[in-house]
Amino acid sequence: MRALVTGGAGFLGSHLCDALLAQGHTVLAVDNLLTGRMANLEHLKHEPRFSLEVQDISEPFDFGAVDYVFDFASPASPVDYLNLPLETLKVGSYGVFHSLDVARKYNARFLLASTSECYGDPLEHPQPESYWGNVNSIGPRSVYDEAKRFGEATTMAYRRYFKVDTRIVRIFNTYGPRLQLNDGRVISNFMKQALRGEPLTVYGDGSQTRSFCYVADEVAGILKLAESNEHLPTNIGNPVEFNMLECARMVLKVTGSASKIAFEPLPEDDPKLRCPDITKARTLLGWEPKIQLEEGLRLSLDYFRKCVEEEKAAQ
Ligand code: UDP
């Protein structure tokens, strides 16, 4: 199988490329390197089954026949998409159209990387796929949330009207090696701060919750969905929920850091609770995450330590 991965130089995209290569496939990554990084693909430099095209998928593209299109291109951390609002809207709309056009042209299966952000600040908890969400369409986060919701609608329309064979995964907070040190996400911030001996910045009172999935688990779930016959949105995430104070304490424990905790204002429209209901993934795909937060943070420690050291050396 020849698979095309948009956003292939990103955090999740690059891990997906690795997993597809490990399964024996040929992989073409497409990325405009706006938030993706060559460093994430450095280890594939001499892999003959791998290639990269530097291309913005918000413009039409065609790199020949493929059997699968994984559409993973988008700024994805709140800091990134708030800095890149129009790029985020474009890649989540035009970009999805163009990726679907490739899938349609070559009769390829298509998988959209959607998000738990489709549920917004949820009124149902945990969130099953049947929940329609509570998104502020004019708030600052809407550039990402609404783009992803629009992407789901576009995907379903191509399925209905053009018979494209589609899948939609709703990805919940994921972490692990290759998460960018300065992308502003909570795990990268806390790990960086703990390793530097700086205070861990907990936003609000730290009672808001997230459910963190280790990247290897996330990618395994995505591939299972890709291979399945399920075309309706499917949550892939870890259902073990932590509030941000608990998360900060876990990072302190894993890093052995003596950093203090500092409270900072809560960003606008920050979801108060988030936890996937993964009944569907469990029953339909036989998938559930294996690595819990403490172990996953330990598995990520060397990577974050290296990033902090490299940054220090460059100063
Ligand atoms: N957060 C925090 N301190 C930080 C960064 C984030 O307390 O330094 C909180 C943030 O307010 C949110 C949660 O951690 O409630 C997860 O934030 P993140 O940016 O990782 O992703 P989100 O789930 O909001 O997309």
Short mmCIF file of N, CA, C and O and ligand atoms in Angstrom, two decimals, residues 76-79 81 115-117 141 144-145 172-174 183-190 193 200-204 206-212 244-245 247 262 264-267 269-272 274, ligand 1:
data_model
loop_
_atom_site.label_atom_id
_atom_site.label_comp_id
_atom_site.label_asym_id
_atom_site.label_seq_id
_atom_site.Cartn_x
_atom_site.Cartn_y
_atom_site.Cartn_z
N ALA A 76 -2.12 22.32 15.72
CA ALA A 76 -3.01 21.57 16.62
C ALA A 76 -2.91 21.98 18.09
O ALA A 76 -3.79 21.64 18.87
N SER A 77 -1.86 22.71 18.46
CA SER A 77 -1.84 23.14 19.86
C SER A 77 -2.54 24.50 19.93
O SER A 77 -2.47 25.29 18.98
N PRO A 78 -3.24 24.77 21.04
CA PRO A 78 -3.97 26.04 21.14
C PRO A 78 -3.07 27.25 20.83
O PRO A 78 -3.49 28.16 20.11
N VAL A 79 -1.84 27.25 21.33
CA VAL A 79 -0.96 28.39 21.06
C VAL A 79 -0.72 28.53 19.56
O VAL A 79 -0.80 29.64 19.00
N TYR A 81 -2.61 27.36 16.95
CA TYR A 81 -3.74 27.76 16.10
C TYR A 81 -4.27 29.15 16.44
O TYR A 81 -4.87 29.79 15.58
N THR A 115 -11.05 15.73 16.05
CA THR A 115 -10.60 16.08 17.40
C THR A 115 -11.71 16.10 18.44
O THR A 115 -12.88 16.35 18.10
N SER A 116 -11.31 15.91 19.67
CA SER A 116 -12.23 16.09 20.79
C SER A 116 -12.73 17.53 20.88
O SER A 116 -13.73 17.79 21.55
N GLU A 117 -12.04 18.46 20.23
CA GLU A 117 -12.49 19.86 20.22
C GLU A 117 -13.85 20.01 19.55
O GLU A 117 -14.52 21.02 19.71
N ARG A 141 -11.00 29.94 19.97
CA ARG A 141 -10.69 28.54 19.62
C ARG A 141 -11.46 28.06 18.41
O ARG A 141 -11.19 26.97 17.88
N TYR A 144 -10.03 26.50 15.12
CA TYR A 144 -9.66 25.08 15.09
C TYR A 144 -10.92 24.20 15.18
O TYR A 144 -11.14 23.32 14.36
N ASP A 145 -11.73 24.49 16.21
CA ASP A 145 -12.90 23.63 16.46
C ASP A 145 -13.83 23.59 15.25
O ASP A 145 -14.25 22.52 14.81
N PHE A 172 -8.17 12.62 21.11
CA PHE A 172 -8.12 13.36 22.38
C PHE A 172 -6.65 13.64 22.72
O PHE A 172 -5.76 13.07 22.13
N ASN A 173 -6.44 14.53 23.70
CA ASN A 173 -5.08 14.98 24.05
C ASN A 173 -4.06 13.85 24.00
O ASN A 173 -4.21 12.84 24.68
N THR A 174 -3.04 14.04 23.18
CA THR A 174 -2.01 13.03 22.98
C THR A 174 -0.64 13.65 23.27
O THR A 174 -0.42 14.83 23.00
N ASP A 183 5.37 24.35 22.20
CA ASP A 183 4.06 24.48 21.53
C ASP A 183 2.96 24.93 22.49
O ASP A 183 1.82 25.10 22.08
N GLY A 184 3.30 25.10 23.76
CA GLY A 184 2.34 25.68 24.71
C GLY A 184 1.37 24.68 25.30
O GLY A 184 0.56 25.03 26.17
N ARG A 185 1.41 23.44 24.83
CA ARG A 185 0.50 22.45 25.41
C ARG A 185 0.90 22.17 26.85
O ARG A 185 2.05 22.35 27.25
N VAL A 186 -0.06 21.63 27.59
CA VAL A 186 0.19 21.48 29.02
C VAL A 186 1.33 20.51 29.31
O VAL A 186 2.17 20.78 30.16
N ILE A 187 1.40 19.39 28.60
CA ILE A 187 2.46 18.42 28.90
C ILE A 187 3.83 19.00 28.53
O ILE A 187 4.79 18.90 29.30
N SER A 188 3.93 19.64 27.36
CA SER A 188 5.23 20.22 27.00
C SER A 188 5.62 21.34 27.96
O SER A 188 6.77 21.44 28.38
N ASN A 189 4.65 22.18 28.31
CA ASN A 189 4.97 23.26 29.26
C ASN A 189 5.44 22.71 30.61
O ASN A 189 6.49 23.11 31.12
N PHE A 190 4.68 21.79 31.18
CA PHE A 190 5.02 21.26 32.51
C PHE A 190 6.37 20.54 32.49
O PHE A 190 7.19 20.71 33.40
N GLN A 193 9.13 23.17 32.15
CA GLN A 193 9.28 23.95 33.38
C GLN A 193 9.90 23.11 34.49
O GLN A 193 10.80 23.58 35.20
N LEU A 200 5.68 25.49 37.57
CA LEU A 200 4.73 24.91 36.61
C LEU A 200 3.51 25.82 36.55
O LEU A 200 2.89 26.09 37.59
N THR A 201 3.17 26.29 35.35
CA THR A 201 2.07 27.26 35.21
C THR A 201 0.74 26.54 35.06
O THR A 201 0.40 26.05 33.98
N VAL A 202 -0.02 26.49 36.14
CA VAL A 202 -1.36 25.90 36.09
C VAL A 202 -2.34 27.02 35.78
O VAL A 202 -2.37 28.03 36.49
N TYR A 203 -3.12 26.85 34.72
CA TYR A 203 -4.08 27.90 34.35
C TYR A 203 -5.37 27.72 35.15
O TYR A 203 -5.84 26.59 35.35
N GLY A 204 -5.98 28.85 35.55
CA GLY A 204 -7.19 28.81 36.37
C GLY A 204 -6.85 28.21 37.72
O GLY A 204 -5.73 28.36 38.22
N GLY A 206 -6.86 25.01 38.19
CA GLY A 206 -6.31 23.67 37.93
C GLY A 206 -7.33 22.56 38.08
O GLY A 206 -6.96 21.38 38.06
N SER A 207 -8.61 22.91 38.19
CA SER A 207 -9.62 21.85 38.37
C SER A 207 -10.12 21.32 37.02
O SER A 207 -10.81 20.30 36.98
N GLN A 208 -9.77 22.02 35.93
CA GLN A 208 -10.21 21.53 34.60
C GLN A 208 -9.50 20.21 34.29
O GLN A 208 -8.36 20.02 34.70
N THR A 209 -10.19 19.34 33.58
CA THR A 209 -9.63 18.00 33.36
C THR A 209 -9.32 17.73 31.88
O THR A 209 -9.92 18.31 30.98
N ARG A 210 -8.35 16.84 31.69
CA ARG A 210 -8.03 16.30 30.36
C ARG A 210 -7.69 14.82 30.57
O ARG A 210 -7.36 14.39 31.68
N SER A 211 -7.70 14.07 29.49
CA SER A 211 -7.43 12.63 29.53
C SER A 211 -6.34 12.38 28.50
O SER A 211 -6.57 12.58 27.31
N PHE A 212 -5.14 12.01 28.96
CA PHE A 212 -3.96 12.03 28.09
C PHE A 212 -3.63 10.65 27.55
O PHE A 212 -3.48 9.69 28.30
N MET A 244 -5.69 19.47 36.12
CA MET A 244 -4.37 20.00 35.77
C MET A 244 -3.43 20.09 36.97
O MET A 244 -2.21 20.04 36.80
N LEU A 245 -4.00 20.19 38.18
CA LEU A 245 -3.14 20.15 39.37
C LEU A 245 -2.55 18.75 39.54
O LEU A 245 -1.36 18.60 39.83
N CYS A 247 -2.09 16.65 37.19
CA CYS A 247 -1.15 16.47 36.09
C CYS A 247 0.20 17.12 36.44
O CYS A 247 1.26 16.53 36.23
N ALA A 262 2.65 27.59 39.96
CA ALA A 262 2.20 28.98 39.88
C ALA A 262 0.87 29.02 39.12
O ALA A 262 0.72 28.33 38.11
N GLU A 264 -1.94 30.79 36.81
CA GLU A 264 -2.07 31.85 35.80
C GLU A 264 -3.51 31.85 35.28
O GLU A 264 -4.22 30.86 35.45
N PRO A 265 -3.93 32.95 34.63
CA PRO A 265 -5.34 33.02 34.19
C PRO A 265 -5.72 31.92 33.21
O PRO A 265 -4.90 31.47 32.41
N LEU A 266 -6.97 31.51 33.30
CA LEU A 266 -7.50 30.47 32.41
C LEU A 266 -7.77 31.09 31.04
O LEU A 266 -8.41 32.13 30.95
N PRO A 267 -7.28 30.46 29.95
CA PRO A 267 -7.58 31.01 28.61
C PRO A 267 -9.08 31.01 28.32
O PRO A 267 -9.83 30.20 28.89
N ASP A 269 -12.63 30.31 26.86
CA ASP A 269 -13.31 29.12 26.32
C ASP A 269 -12.56 27.81 26.57
O ASP A 269 -12.76 26.83 25.86
N ASP A 270 -11.68 27.80 27.56
CA ASP A 270 -10.94 26.56 27.88
C ASP A 270 -11.96 25.51 28.37
O ASP A 270 -12.66 25.74 29.36
N PRO A 271 -12.06 24.37 27.69
CA PRO A 271 -13.03 23.36 28.14
C PRO A 271 -12.77 22.94 29.60
O PRO A 271 -11.63 22.71 29.99
N LYS A 272 -13.85 22.83 30.38
CA LYS A 272 -13.70 22.52 31.82
C LYS A 272 -13.44 21.04 32.06
O LYS A 272 -12.75 20.67 33.00
N ARG A 274 -12.82 17.09 29.99
CA ARG A 274 -12.71 16.33 28.72
C ARG A 274 -12.29 14.91 29.02
O ARG A 274 -11.28 14.69 29.68
N1 UDP B 1 -2.78 24.36 30.77
C1 UDP B 1 -2.21 24.70 31.97
N2 UDP B 1 -0.92 25.17 31.97
C2 UDP B 1 -0.19 25.29 30.83
C3 UDP B 1 -0.79 24.92 29.59
C4 UDP B 1 -2.09 24.46 29.60
O1 UDP B 1 -2.83 24.60 33.05
O2 UDP B 1 0.97 25.71 30.92
C5 UDP B 1 -4.17 23.82 30.77
C6 UDP B 1 -5.11 24.46 29.78
O3 UDP B 1 -5.74 25.60 30.35
C7 UDP B 1 -6.09 23.33 29.51
C8 UDP B 1 -5.25 22.07 29.66
O4 UDP B 1 -4.08 22.47 30.38
O5 UDP B 1 -7.11 23.32 30.46
C9 UDP B 1 -4.82 21.44 28.35
O6 UDP B 1 -4.27 22.44 27.54
P1 UDP B 1 -3.55 22.15 26.17
O7 UDP B 1 -3.09 23.48 25.63
O8 UDP B 1 -2.52 21.09 26.35
O9 UDP B 1 -4.64 21.52 25.20
P2 UDP B 1 -6.24 21.60 25.07
O10 UDP B 1 -6.75 20.37 25.69
O11 UDP B 1 -6.75 22.83 25.76
O12 UDP B 1 -6.45 21.64 23.60
#
